XYZ file of C-alpha atoms in Angstrom:
390
model
C 44.491 13.673 -2.196
C 46.864 16.285 -3.528
C 50.600 15.906 -2.503
C 51.958 18.711 -0.542
C 53.857 21.280 -2.854
C 57.633 21.639 -2.864
C 57.079 24.615 -0.542
C 56.125 22.539 2.286
C 58.810 20.575 4.284
C 58.554 17.684 6.848
C 59.813 18.976 10.331
C 60.998 17.274 13.375
C 61.894 19.231 16.551
C 64.398 17.630 19.117
C 65.275 19.700 22.004
C 68.840 19.402 22.843
C 69.600 17.435 26.008
C 71.874 20.551 27.139
C 68.522 22.899 27.008
C 66.467 20.333 28.906
C 69.294 19.969 31.653
C 69.322 23.970 31.639
C 65.698 24.010 32.383
C 66.065 21.685 35.227
C 68.893 23.480 36.651
C 66.847 26.799 36.438
C 63.770 25.214 38.185
C 65.935 23.975 40.959
C 67.690 27.273 41.499
C 64.504 29.285 41.340
C 63.837 32.224 43.683
C 60.314 31.927 45.040
C 58.301 34.626 46.822
C 56.541 34.262 50.271
C 53.251 32.608 50.405
C 50.242 34.557 49.312
C 48.317 36.384 52.314
C 44.707 35.156 51.030
C 42.723 34.258 54.091
C 42.086 30.697 54.852
C 43.758 27.799 53.167
C 40.686 25.574 52.226
C 40.417 24.440 48.666
C 38.554 26.869 46.447
C 39.080 29.770 44.097
C 39.616 32.155 47.100
C 43.079 30.441 47.439
C 43.910 31.834 43.918
C 42.787 35.457 44.802
C 46.234 36.949 44.480
C 47.281 34.427 41.677
C 48.929 31.007 41.543
C 49.274 29.620 45.351
C 52.829 29.055 46.413
C 52.181 25.375 47.320
C 50.550 24.750 44.038
C 53.275 26.179 42.154
C 55.981 24.424 44.304
C 54.376 20.903 43.380
C 54.122 21.600 39.773
C 57.838 22.841 39.550
C 58.889 19.740 41.312
C 57.129 17.525 38.870
C 58.374 19.372 35.880
C 61.856 19.079 37.204
C 61.633 15.417 38.248
C 58.783 13.689 36.647
C 57.796 15.239 33.358
C 58.844 13.649 29.920
C 59.262 16.196 27.219
C 60.377 13.570 24.811
C 57.061 11.963 24.975
C 55.219 15.003 23.644
C 57.769 15.364 20.764
C 57.176 11.696 19.858
C 53.341 12.396 19.780
C 53.735 15.449 17.468
C 55.682 13.326 15.101
C 53.169 10.683 14.937
C 50.591 13.184 14.093
C 52.861 14.769 11.393
C 54.724 18.106 11.581
C 55.671 20.373 8.783
C 56.723 23.787 8.043
C 56.397 26.250 5.135
C 57.251 30.118 4.534
C 54.543 32.539 3.886
C 55.305 36.093 3.593
C 58.901 35.596 4.576
C 57.855 33.973 7.893
C 57.999 30.315 8.652
C 55.022 28.843 9.832
C 54.841 25.360 11.618
C 52.015 23.310 11.586
C 50.527 19.705 12.349
C 48.801 17.917 9.433
C 47.161 14.782 9.799
C 45.179 13.344 6.645
C 42.312 11.091 7.235
C 41.994 7.799 5.581
C 38.455 8.456 4.712
C 37.832 9.349 1.077
C 35.004 11.689 2.233
C 37.023 13.661 4.701
C 36.853 17.318 4.593
C 39.861 19.844 5.221
C 39.690 21.545 8.380
C 42.026 24.062 10.134
C 42.125 24.281 13.876
C 43.614 27.665 15.357
C 44.725 27.930 19.020
C 44.920 31.036 20.928
C 47.082 32.451 24.106
C 48.061 30.945 26.354
C 47.556 27.764 24.241
C 49.313 26.180 21.428
C 49.089 23.150 19.369
C 49.246 21.178 22.643
C 45.651 22.070 22.844
C 44.713 19.681 19.880
C 46.996 16.571 20.115
C 44.238 14.634 22.120
C 41.619 15.141 19.571
C 43.380 15.076 16.173
C 43.130 11.188 15.600
C 39.662 11.138 16.439
C 38.711 13.865 14.210
C 40.786 12.473 11.358
C 39.961 8.692 11.656
C 36.772 8.307 13.840
C 35.934 5.172 15.161
C 32.220 5.411 14.072
C 31.722 4.968 10.312
C 28.896 7.419 10.205
C 30.966 10.201 11.908
C 32.486 12.761 9.744
C 36.073 12.775 9.245
C 38.482 15.657 8.609
C 41.968 16.401 7.141
C 43.199 18.229 10.182
C 45.684 21.214 9.979
C 46.766 22.862 13.164
C 49.135 25.582 12.711
C 51.195 27.489 15.166
C 50.368 31.107 15.331
C 53.135 33.483 14.294
C 55.652 33.821 17.182
C 54.169 30.688 18.948
C 55.866 27.396 19.175
C 57.960 26.406 16.139
C 56.595 29.155 13.781
C 59.050 32.024 13.304
C 58.960 35.081 15.405
C 57.907 38.254 13.425
C 60.799 40.696 13.197
C 58.488 43.565 12.417
C 54.912 44.604 13.300
C 51.912 43.739 10.923
C 51.225 40.027 11.890
C 47.729 40.901 13.100
C 44.710 38.569 13.078
C 43.781 39.660 9.408
C 47.247 38.749 8.091
C 47.123 35.521 9.850
C 43.890 34.648 8.369
C 45.069 35.529 4.860
C 48.309 33.094 5.607
C 46.006 30.316 6.525
C 44.314 30.427 3.257
C 47.623 30.395 1.542
C 48.714 27.467 3.887
C 45.677 25.616 3.073
C 45.901 26.228 -0.664
C 49.644 24.646 -0.639
C 48.110 21.476 0.953
C 45.627 21.293 -1.799
C 42.710 22.506 -0.012
C 41.187 25.380 -1.899
C 37.993 24.992 0.296
C 37.997 24.099 3.872
C 36.286 24.351 7.450
C 37.667 26.438 10.196
C 37.450 26.332 13.830
C 39.043 28.309 16.741
C 38.787 29.541 20.337
C 40.308 32.724 21.968
C 42.548 34.301 19.198
C 41.990 31.344 17.106
C 38.278 32.199 17.267
C 38.941 35.743 16.172
C 40.978 34.442 13.155
C 38.156 31.857 12.498
C 35.694 34.837 12.347
C 38.080 36.641 9.868
C 38.550 33.653 7.724
C 34.823 33.337 7.350
C 34.058 36.958 6.801
C 36.935 37.678 4.485
C 37.462 34.505 2.491
C 33.984 32.820 1.870
C 35.222 31.815 -1.532
C 37.400 29.302 0.339
C 35.904 28.752 3.574
C 32.968 26.481 3.737
C 31.722 27.446 7.065
C 33.132 27.782 10.553
C 32.784 26.497 14.233
C 33.800 28.736 16.939
C 33.927 29.120 20.743
C 34.622 32.997 20.444
C 31.681 35.051 18.947
C 32.518 38.618 19.131
C 29.497 40.901 18.339
C 29.645 44.111 16.836
C 29.972 47.177 19.318
C 27.176 49.272 20.609
C 24.347 46.654 21.088
C 21.696 47.166 23.730
C 20.920 44.491 26.344
C 17.110 45.019 25.623
C 15.275 41.914 24.751
C 17.928 39.526 26.107
C 17.173 36.721 28.615
C 18.444 36.673 32.271
C 20.987 34.208 31.394
C 22.252 36.350 28.568
C 22.223 39.522 30.456
C 24.324 37.583 33.068
C 26.752 36.491 30.216
C 27.072 40.321 29.303
C 27.650 41.167 33.075
C 30.336 38.468 33.447
C 32.166 39.535 30.330
C 32.175 43.247 31.213
C 33.324 42.139 34.768
C 36.320 40.124 33.311
C 37.545 42.895 31.299
C 37.206 45.405 34.091
C 38.814 43.355 36.925
C 40.515 40.354 35.559
C 42.258 41.400 32.321
C 45.495 42.878 33.549
C 47.597 40.168 31.583
C 45.857 41.356 28.252
C 46.513 45.100 29.034
C 49.994 44.279 29.682
C 50.676 42.270 26.646
C 48.735 44.718 24.374
C 50.763 47.782 25.676
C 54.059 46.342 26.930
C 54.722 42.893 25.816
C 58.441 43.426 25.692
C 58.438 44.217 29.338
C 56.680 41.128 30.531
C 58.729 39.180 27.744
C 62.053 39.290 29.628
C 60.626 37.473 32.541
C 58.876 34.931 30.114
C 61.845 34.191 28.317
C 64.393 34.131 31.109
C 62.613 32.317 33.972
C 60.692 29.108 33.574
C 58.849 29.666 36.998
C 57.842 32.911 35.756
C 56.450 31.536 32.473
C 54.626 28.742 34.328
C 53.083 31.017 36.690
C 51.890 33.420 33.944
C 50.204 30.645 32.128
C 49.123 28.383 34.834
C 47.160 31.224 36.219
C 44.852 31.348 33.022
C 44.409 27.557 33.071
C 43.270 27.833 36.604
C 41.104 30.730 36.255
C 39.641 29.978 32.859
C 38.807 26.278 33.514
C 35.584 24.731 34.823
C 37.047 23.736 38.103
C 36.575 24.416 41.671
C 40.236 24.801 42.561
C 42.908 23.624 40.555
C 43.110 23.319 36.753
C 44.402 19.654 37.237
C 40.855 18.607 38.199
C 40.266 18.363 34.375
C 43.609 18.924 32.704
C 46.668 16.675 33.366
C 49.692 18.118 34.701
C 51.474 16.705 31.548
C 49.392 18.567 29.056
C 49.606 21.890 30.900
C 53.390 21.309 31.010
C 53.419 20.296 27.328
C 52.036 23.835 26.647
C 54.573 25.746 28.897
C 57.653 23.708 27.948
C 56.846 24.572 24.491
C 56.853 28.082 25.166
C 59.982 27.783 27.195
C 62.198 25.792 24.684
C 61.228 27.936 21.654
C 61.736 31.249 23.705
C 58.495 32.500 22.656
C 57.071 34.134 25.810
C 57.327 37.580 24.358
C 56.658 37.096 20.615
C 53.540 35.155 21.567
C 52.450 37.959 23.945
C 52.569 40.364 20.861
C 49.400 39.051 19.229
C 47.829 41.417 21.880
C 49.794 44.240 20.672
C 48.969 43.510 17.136
C 45.405 42.694 17.438
C 43.821 43.763 20.620
C 40.353 45.300 19.963
C 41.239 45.097 16.273
C 38.301 43.147 14.828
C 36.477 45.266 12.035
C 33.143 46.245 13.642
C 31.756 46.095 10.026
C 32.874 42.628 9.428
C 29.914 40.172 8.618
C 30.123 36.473 8.423
C 27.820 35.022 5.824
C 28.972 31.386 5.685
C 27.294 28.959 7.709
C 28.368 29.349 11.443
C 28.223 26.916 14.185
C 28.929 28.575 17.704
C 29.472 27.013 21.333
C 29.437 29.144 24.382
C 31.193 27.093 27.104
C 29.920 28.215 30.643
C 33.295 28.961 32.066
C 34.802 30.641 29.033
C 35.951 34.303 29.765
C 33.716 35.696 27.106
C 30.166 34.565 26.234
C 28.127 36.325 23.617
C 24.354 36.165 23.647
C 22.937 34.628 20.469
C 20.900 37.825 19.467
C 24.197 39.838 19.569
C 25.970 37.397 17.760
C 23.412 37.193 14.897
C 24.263 40.814 14.113
C 27.675 39.506 12.921
C 27.039 35.805 11.984
C 24.410 35.923 9.441
C 23.945 32.316 9.037
C 24.148 30.475 12.648
C 23.193 26.856 11.757
C 23.844 25.556 15.303
C 24.100 27.066 18.728
C 24.958 25.417 21.834
C 25.570 26.303 25.529
C 27.279 23.241 27.031
C 26.540 22.230 30.567
C 30.456 22.117 31.374
C 33.683 23.130 30.132
C 35.737 26.410 30.165
C 38.260 28.104 27.838
C 40.077 24.950 27.137
C 37.466 22.408 26.126
C 39.697 20.515 24.150
C 41.795 19.602 27.107
C 39.000 19.747 29.650
C 36.152 17.912 28.042
C 37.658 16.254 25.170
C 35.260 13.705 24.431
C 32.353 16.247 24.576
C 34.508 18.631 22.481
C 35.032 16.365 19.719
C 31.293 15.452 19.605
C 30.245 18.924 19.463
C 32.682 20.069 16.935
C 31.647 17.024 14.509
C 27.982 17.805 15.074
C 28.659 21.581 14.592
C 30.680 21.146 11.357
C 28.088 18.619 10.128
C 25.377 21.136 10.367
C 27.535 23.708 8.744
C 28.359 21.325 5.784
C 24.613 20.491 5.418
C 23.788 24.201 5.106
C 26.613 24.841 2.595
C 25.277 22.217 0.371
């Protein structure tokens, strides 16, 4: 395999003990509101009607202060391999795990919000060096989006999804990967769509959890399930997307709370892990507290609550309605994700869908909720993509 260019540097992040002590002190001194006024206290999503229930938040805050081990997460990142490079004057942080397999294919994984590279740390090794000899293997690259984690914070506007996709092509080229596969969900799915549509000379094919159809399509001819998907998506954007409107219009305002208060940051993010996961009550039915806190603590220690929110300001509703993806595409619509696109609609943008799946369980964070199934689905989807490309 080609060696990284001189423009790529190995990277290690070590939070100062003083910063971790400060976090614990802020958690201990937090001022909390009274409990929510939701009727009844039985487990169920009704408890979350007004947001994160006080009792649940208190439990997580206590664990964050007294039991959570950030150093363990840092060590895991180092074992995978961390690097940084500068593209268009912006430092980009990324994980890079080369496979030992000579037949491995380069693959870039792109996270979204309120996710981070923490979404992928439980699946990178299995994707790079699978236990089964007949399973496909990948050279895995997982960048932190601009303004997220250890990537730099843009000092000016312009870092929307189109520019990010172009930066990913440059990044992969610097690693010696002139052709590669791409996967993503949420904003990562949007960026993956742009990669497939704008850069077919470099992108062998894509696997996405977020298929966004062109606007103005009719529900005529859709199945009952597909019609329900469109109704659920419409309901989400009408009644449950205040966070997106806030971050798309006033990211600086919410950013003060997200950067100044660890409890405020935790509540803002935990609310989405709860609502968007395939659970009956708490997100911790499927996702460990440690993994959620890996994600939240990464936002906290890097002070990226405001800068990460700005991806909505840069790119909300910005996908080019005329963009078409002609490279082979595999698409998975998890049942509790926040947007699910009917296949007839998806086919209007993705012209070569080689595999379509609607799994029986899982939500917006399948790599954390159902990691074994996620790896299997991703492998099979990318295998179908590669077969079609050949």
